[in-house]
């Protein structure tokens, strides 16, 4: 096949990208999206501050634009994200524990109900663990007021709302085996043992020279898959350029293809010009939508040409 999406499909996987609603009107952006990708993740539009800036007043306009576009092109949608410490409106942090629990479950229920039947996988909880060697949970209104049990509660609520959506835990710096990924692993293992509903783990995979593709990436994906969950590469981008960047992209694709339960790869944007790494060139298309060496490397690794 001659596109990323079709080549990944031939391997039984999707190939997705983060999308910003504000760029869909740019013809080169939309045509590259429609030609190359089979899945989308709204980059910001489904986050708490975007959909519920005011308590119990929901605005889905921007996210709906992306979902409608994706549905029109038969693309999967990854929902990102329901419970996260960041991009959280100020009112959430001011609630009492009891009120926060109600607000969290209401947020999950309202958002998932709005998109019921349209979402392939939800990042139910995002980035709940600290970096570094402690393996501890990250401080957030949820963690600090509700304790460790908020994650389980979020997944149980999510399952009750849309039983057909895959429910994922998503994080970064968990791509190799380290204290942080060990802590996530222990949580997922515990959830599976106790029947807490979880279907998938997302590995964001934001790589740069300080944090390159780990040598045990495949082994780490495999150990999670062996717990009985799907694994997905959810926010891939790799700083750099030329053949070094291309080689790293090849390593990532090969790792996913080597793990049967790695169901797809999402890159965190289409073109370098709109990357969240404003000064970098971490994506597959340059600022003029030209295909980079990294693009060719990914296409080739997926078996396309
Ligand atoms: O929409 C406002 C706009 O009204 C305002 O004028 C402008 C001025 O700063 O800000 C705009 O909001 C920005 C938003 O992106 C939309 O462009 C925020 O400032 C900016 O902080 C926000 O950045 C996003 C970041 O998450 C926030 O944490 C990035 O686009 C997005 O790529 C990034 O994505 C995260 C994933 O969700 C989770 N994993 C890490 C990943 C990279 O940081």
Coordinates of N, CA, C and O in Angstrom, one line a residue, residues 175-292:
X175 N 7.5 4.2 28.5 CA 7.7 3.4 27.2 C 8.7 2.3 27.4 O 8.6 1.3 26.7
X176 N 9.7 2.5 28.3 CA 10.6 1.4 28.7 C 10.3 0.9 30.1 O 9.4 1.5 30.7
X177 N 11.1 0.0 30.5 CA 10.8 -0.5 31.9 C 11.6 0.4 32.8 O 12.8 0.5 32.8
X178 N 10.9 1.0 33.7 CA 11.4 1.9 34.7 C 10.5 1.9 35.9 O 9.4 1.3 35.9
X179 N 10.8 2.7 36.9 CA 10.0 2.8 38.1 C 8.6 3.2 37.8 O 7.6 2.7 38.4
X180 N 8.5 4.2 36.9 CA 7.1 4.7 36.6 C 6.3 3.6 35.8 O 5.1 3.4 36.2
X181 N 6.9 3.0 34.8 CA 6.1 2.0 34.1 C 5.9 0.8 35.0 O 4.8 0.1 34.9
X182 N 6.8 0.5 35.9 CA 6.5 -0.6 36.9 C 5.3 -0.3 37.7 O 4.5 -1.2 38.1
X183 N 5.1 0.9 38.1 CA 4.0 1.3 38.9 C 2.7 1.2 38.2 O 1.7 0.7 38.7
X184 N 2.7 1.6 36.9 CA 1.5 1.5 36.0 C 1.2 0.0 35.8 O 0.1 -0.5 35.9
X185 N 2.3 -0.8 35.6 CA 2.1 -2.2 35.4 C 1.5 -2.9 36.6 O 0.5 -3.7 36.5
X186 N 1.9 -2.5 37.8 CA 1.3 -3.1 39.0 C -0.2 -2.7 39.1 O -1.0 -3.5 39.5
X187 N -0.5 -1.5 38.7 CA -1.9 -1.0 38.8 C -2.7 -1.9 37.8 O -3.8 -2.3 38.2
X188 N -2.2 -2.0 36.6 CA -3.0 -2.7 35.6 C -3.2 -4.2 36.0 O -4.3 -4.8 35.9
X189 N -2.1 -4.8 36.5 CA -2.2 -6.2 37.0 C -3.2 -6.3 38.1 O -4.1 -7.3 38.0
X190 N -3.2 -5.4 39.0 CA -4.2 -5.4 40.1 C -5.6 -5.3 39.5 O -6.5 -6.0 40.0
X191 N -5.8 -4.3 38.6 CA -7.1 -4.1 38.0 C -7.6 -5.4 37.3 O -8.8 -5.8 37.5
X192 N -6.7 -6.0 36.5 CA -7.1 -7.3 35.8 C -7.5 -8.4 36.9 O -8.5 -9.1 36.7
X193 N -6.7 -8.5 37.9 CA -7.0 -9.5 38.9 C -8.3 -9.3 39.6 O -9.0 -10.2 40.0
X194 N -8.6 -8.0 39.9 CA -9.8 -7.7 40.6 C -11.0 -7.4 39.8 O -12.1 -7.1 40.3
X195 N -10.9 -7.5 38.5 CA -12.0 -7.3 37.6 C -12.4 -5.8 37.4 O -13.5 -5.5 37.0
X196 N -11.5 -4.9 37.7 CA -11.7 -3.5 37.4 C -11.6 -3.4 35.9 O -10.6 -3.8 35.3
X197 N -12.6 -2.8 35.2 CA -12.6 -2.7 33.7 C -11.5 -1.9 33.2 O -11.5 -0.6 33.3
X198 N -10.5 -2.5 32.5 CA -9.5 -1.8 31.7 C -9.2 -2.6 30.5 O -9.0 -3.9 30.6
X199 N -9.1 -2.0 29.4 CA -8.9 -2.7 28.1 C -7.6 -2.5 27.4 O -7.2 -3.2 26.6
X200 N -7.0 -1.3 27.8 CA -5.8 -0.9 27.0 C -4.9 0.0 27.8 O -5.4 0.7 28.7
X201 N -3.6 0.1 27.4 CA -2.7 1.0 28.0 C -2.1 1.8 26.8 O -1.6 1.2 25.9
X202 N -2.1 3.1 27.0 CA -1.5 4.0 26.0 C -0.1 4.4 26.4 O 0.1 4.8 27.5
X203 N 0.8 4.3 25.5 CA 2.2 4.7 25.7 C 2.4 5.9 24.8 O 2.5 5.8 23.6
X204 N 2.6 7.1 25.4 CA 2.6 8.3 24.6 C 3.7 8.4 23.7 O 3.6 8.8 22.5
X205 N 4.9 8.1 24.1 CA 6.1 8.0 23.3 C 6.5 9.3 22.7 O 6.6 9.5 21.4
X206 N 6.7 10.3 23.5 CA 7.3 11.6 23.2 C 8.8 11.4 23.4 O 9.3 11.4 24.5
X207 N 9.5 11.3 22.3 CA 10.9 11.0 22.4 C 11.8 12.2 21.9 O 11.4 12.9 21.0
X208 N 13.0 12.3 22.6 CA 14.0 13.3 22.2 C 15.3 12.8 22.6 O 15.5 11.7 23.1
X209 N 16.4 13.6 22.4 CA 17.7 13.1 22.7 C 17.9 12.7 24.2 O 18.6 11.8 24.5
X210 N 17.2 13.4 25.1 CA 17.3 13.1 26.5 C 16.5 11.9 26.8 O 16.7 11.2 27.8
X211 N 15.5 11.6 26.0 CA 14.6 10.5 26.2 C 14.3 9.7 24.9 O 13.3 9.9 24.3
X212 N 15.3 9.0 24.5 CA 15.2 8.3 23.2 C 14.3 7.1 23.2 O 13.9 6.7 24.3
X213 N 14.1 6.5 22.1 CA 13.3 5.2 22.1 C 14.1 4.2 22.9 O 15.2 3.9 22.7
X214 N 13.5 3.7 24.0 CA 14.2 2.8 24.9 C 14.5 1.4 24.2 O 13.7 1.0 23.3
X215 N 15.6 0.8 24.6 CA 16.0 -0.4 23.9 C 15.0 -1.6 24.3 O 14.9 -2.6 23.6
X216 N 14.4 -1.4 25.4 CA 13.4 -2.5 25.9 C 12.0 -2.1 25.6 O 11.0 -2.5 26.3
X217 N 11.8 -1.2 24.6 CA 10.4 -0.7 24.2 C 9.5 -1.9 23.9 O 8.4 -2.1 24.5
X218 N 9.9 -2.8 23.0 CA 9.1 -3.9 22.6 C 8.8 -4.8 23.8 O 7.7 -5.2 24.0
X219 N 9.8 -5.1 24.6 CA 9.6 -5.9 25.8 C 8.7 -5.3 26.8 O 7.8 -6.0 27.4
X220 N 8.7 -4.0 26.9 CA 7.8 -3.3 27.8 C 6.4 -3.4 27.3 O 5.4 -3.7 28.1
X221 N 6.2 -3.1 26.0 CA 4.8 -3.3 25.4 C 4.3 -4.7 25.6 O 3.1 -4.9 26.0
X222 N 5.2 -5.7 25.4 CA 4.8 -7.1 25.5 C 4.4 -7.5 26.9 O 3.4 -8.2 27.1
X223 N 5.1 -6.9 27.9 CA 4.7 -7.4 29.3 C 3.4 -6.8 29.7 O 2.6 -7.5 30.4
X224 N 3.0 -5.7 29.2 CA 1.7 -5.1 29.4 C 0.6 -6.0 28.7 O -0.4 -6.4 29.2
X225 N 0.9 -6.3 27.4 CA 0.0 -7.1 26.6 C -0.2 -8.4 27.3 O -1.4 -9.0 27.3
X226 N 0.8 -9.0 27.9 CA 0.7 -10.3 28.6 C -0.2 -10.2 29.8 O -0.7 -11.3 30.3
X227 N -0.6 -9.0 30.3 CA -1.5 -8.9 31.3 C -3.0 -9.0 30.8 O -3.9 -9.1 31.6
X228 N -3.1 -9.0 29.5 CA -4.5 -9.2 28.9 C -5.1 -7.8 28.5 O -6.3 -7.7 28.5
X229 N -4.3 -6.9 28.2 CA -4.8 -5.6 27.7 C -4.2 -5.3 26.3 O -3.1 -5.8 26.0
X230 N -4.9 -4.5 25.5 CA -4.3 -4.0 24.3 C -3.3 -2.9 24.6 O -3.4 -2.3 25.7
X231 N -2.3 -2.7 23.8 CA -1.4 -1.6 24.0 C -1.5 -0.8 22.7 O -1.7 -1.3 21.6
X232 N -1.3 0.5 22.9 CA -1.3 1.5 21.8 C -0.3 2.5 21.9 O 0.0 2.9 23.1
X233 N 0.3 2.9 20.9 CA 1.3 4.1 20.9 C 0.4 5.3 20.6 O -0.1 5.4 19.5
X234 N 0.3 6.2 21.5 CA -0.8 7.2 21.5 C -0.4 8.6 21.1 O -1.3 9.4 20.7
X235 N 0.9 9.0 21.3 CA 1.2 10.4 21.0 C 2.6 10.5 20.5 O 3.4 11.4 20.8
X236 N 2.9 9.6 19.5 CA 4.3 9.5 19.1 C 4.8 10.8 18.4 O 4.2 11.3 17.5
X237 N 5.9 11.3 18.9 CA 6.8 12.2 18.1 C 8.2 12.1 18.6 O 8.5 11.6 19.7
X238 N 9.1 12.3 17.7 CA 10.5 12.1 17.9 C 11.3 13.3 17.4 O 11.4 13.6 16.2
X239 N 12.0 14.0 18.4 CA 12.8 15.2 18.0 C 13.9 14.7 17.1 O 14.4 13.6 17.2
X240 N 14.4 15.6 16.3 CA 15.5 15.4 15.4 C 15.2 15.5 14.0 O 14.2 16.2 13.6
X241 N 16.0 14.9 13.1 CA 15.8 15.1 11.7 C 16.6 14.0 10.9 O 17.4 13.3 11.5
X242 N 16.3 13.9 9.7 CA 17.2 13.1 8.8 C 17.1 11.6 9.2 O 16.1 11.1 9.6
X243 N 18.3 10.9 8.9 CA 18.3 9.5 9.1 C 18.2 9.0 10.5 O 17.6 7.9 10.8
X244 N 18.7 9.8 11.4 CA 18.6 9.4 12.8 C 17.2 9.4 13.3 O 16.7 8.4 13.9
X245 N 16.4 10.4 12.9 CA 15.0 10.4 13.3 C 14.3 9.3 12.6 O 13.4 8.6 13.2
X246 N 14.6 9.1 11.3 CA 13.9 8.0 10.6 C 14.2 6.6 11.2 O 13.2 5.8 11.3
X247 N 15.4 6.4 11.6 CA 15.7 5.1 12.3 C 14.9 4.9 13.6 O 14.4 3.8 13.9
X248 N 14.8 6.0 14.3 CA 14.0 5.9 15.6 C 12.5 5.6 15.3 O 11.9 4.8 16.0
X249 N 12.0 6.2 14.3 CA 10.6 5.9 13.9 C 10.5 4.4 13.4 O 9.5 3.8 13.8
X250 N 11.5 4.0 12.7 CA 11.4 2.5 12.3 C 11.4 1.6 13.5 O 10.6 0.7 13.6
X251 N 12.2 2.0 14.5 CA 12.3 1.2 15.7 C 10.9 1.1 16.4 O 10.5 0.1 16.9
X252 N 10.2 2.2 16.4 CA 8.9 2.3 17.1 C 7.9 1.4 16.3 O 7.2 0.6 16.9
X253 N 7.9 1.6 15.0 CA 6.9 0.8 14.2 C 7.2 -0.7 14.4 O 6.3 -1.5 14.6
X254 N 8.5 -1.1 14.3 CA 8.8 -2.5 14.5 C 8.4 -3.0 15.8 O 8.0 -4.2 15.9
X255 N 8.6 -2.2 16.9 CA 8.2 -2.7 18.2 C 6.7 -3.0 18.3 O 6.2 -4.0 18.8
X256 N 5.9 -2.1 17.7 CA 4.4 -2.3 17.7 C 4.1 -3.5 16.9 O 3.3 -4.4 17.3
X257 N 4.7 -3.7 15.7 CA 4.3 -4.8 14.8 C 4.7 -6.1 15.5 O 4.2 -7.2 15.2
X258 N 5.7 -6.1 16.4 CA 6.2 -7.3 17.0 C 5.3 -7.8 18.2 O 5.5 -8.9 18.7
X259 N 4.4 -6.9 18.6 CA 3.5 -7.2 19.7 C 2.1 -7.4 19.1 O 1.5 -6.4 18.7
X260 N 1.6 -8.6 19.2 CA 0.3 -8.8 18.6 C -0.8 -7.9 19.1 O -1.7 -7.5 18.3
X261 N -0.8 -7.6 20.4 CA -1.8 -6.8 20.9 C -1.5 -5.3 20.8 O -2.3 -4.5 21.4
X262 N -0.5 -4.9 20.1 CA -0.3 -3.5 19.8 C -1.2 -3.1 18.6 O -1.0 -3.5 17.5
X263 N -2.4 -2.5 18.9 CA -3.4 -2.3 17.9 C -3.3 -1.1 17.0 O -4.0 -1.0 16.0
X264 N -2.4 -0.2 17.4 CA -2.3 1.0 16.5 C -1.3 2.0 17.0 O -0.8 1.9 18.2
X265 N -0.9 2.9 16.1 CA 0.0 3.9 16.4 C -0.6 5.3 16.0 O -1.2 5.4 15.0
X266 N -0.5 6.2 16.9 CA -0.9 7.6 16.7 C 0.2 8.6 16.8 O 0.9 8.5 17.8
X267 N 0.5 9.4 15.8 CA 1.5 10.4 15.9 C 0.8 11.7 16.4 O -0.3 11.9 16.2
X268 N 1.6 12.5 17.2 CA 1.0 13.7 17.8 C 1.0 14.9 16.9 O 1.6 16.0 17.3
X269 N 0.4 14.8 15.8 CA 0.3 15.9 14.8 C 0.7 15.4 13.4 O 1.3 14.4 13.2
X270 N 0.2 16.2 12.5 CA 0.5 15.9 11.1 C 1.8 16.5 10.6 O 2.7 15.9 10.1
X271 N 1.8 17.8 10.8 CA 2.9 18.6 10.2 C 3.8 19.3 11.3 O 3.2 19.8 12.3
X272 N 5.1 19.3 11.1 CA 6.0 20.0 12.1 C 5.5 21.4 12.4 O 5.7 21.9 13.5
X273 N 4.8 22.1 11.5 CA 4.5 23.5 11.8 C 3.5 23.7 12.9 O 3.4 24.7 13.5
X274 N 2.7 22.6 13.2 CA 1.7 22.7 14.2 C 2.1 21.8 15.4 O 1.2 21.6 16.3
X275 N 3.3 21.3 15.5 CA 3.6 20.5 16.6 C 3.6 21.2 17.9 O 4.0 22.4 18.0
X276 N 3.2 20.6 19.0 CA 3.3 21.2 20.4 C 4.7 21.6 20.7 O 4.9 22.5 21.5
X277 N 5.7 20.9 20.1 CA 7.1 21.2 20.3 C 7.4 22.3 19.3 O 7.8 22.1 18.2
X278 N 7.1 23.6 19.7 CA 7.0 24.7 18.8 C 8.3 24.9 18.0 O 8.3 25.3 16.8
X279 N 9.5 24.6 18.6 CA 10.7 24.9 17.9 C 11.3 23.6 17.2 O 12.3 23.6 16.6
X280 N 10.6 22.5 17.3 CA 11.1 21.2 16.9 C 10.5 20.7 15.5 O 9.7 21.4 14.9
X281 N 11.1 19.6 15.1 CA 10.6 19.0 13.8 C 10.4 17.5 14.1 O 11.0 16.7 13.5
X282 N 9.4 17.2 15.0 CA 9.3 15.8 15.4 C 8.4 14.9 14.6 O 8.3 13.7 15.0
X283 N 7.8 15.4 13.6 CA 6.7 14.7 13.0 C 7.1 14.1 11.6 O 8.3 14.2 11.2
X284 N 6.1 13.6 10.8 CA 6.4 12.9 9.6 C 6.4 13.7 8.4 O 6.9 13.4 7.3
X285 N 5.6 14.9 8.5 CA 5.5 15.8 7.4 C 6.1 17.2 7.8 O 5.9 17.6 8.9
X286 N 6.9 17.8 6.9 CA 7.5 19.1 7.2 C 6.4 20.2 7.1 O 5.2 19.9 6.9
X287 N 6.8 21.4 7.3 CA 5.9 22.5 7.4 C 5.1 22.8 6.1 O 4.1 23.5 6.1
X288 N 5.6 22.2 5.0 CA 4.9 22.3 3.7 C 4.2 21.0 3.3 O 3.8 20.8 2.2
X289 N 4.0 20.2 4.3 CA 3.4 18.9 4.1 C 4.2 18.0 3.2 O 3.7 17.0 2.6
X290 N 5.5 18.2 3.1 CA 6.4 17.3 2.3 C 6.7 16.1 3.2 O 6.8 16.2 4.4
X291 N 6.8 15.0 2.5 CA 7.1 13.7 3.3 C 8.6 13.7 3.7 O 9.5 13.9 2.8
X292 N 8.9 13.5 4.9 CA 10.2 13.5 5.4 C 10.8 12.1 5.3 O 10.1 11.1 5.1

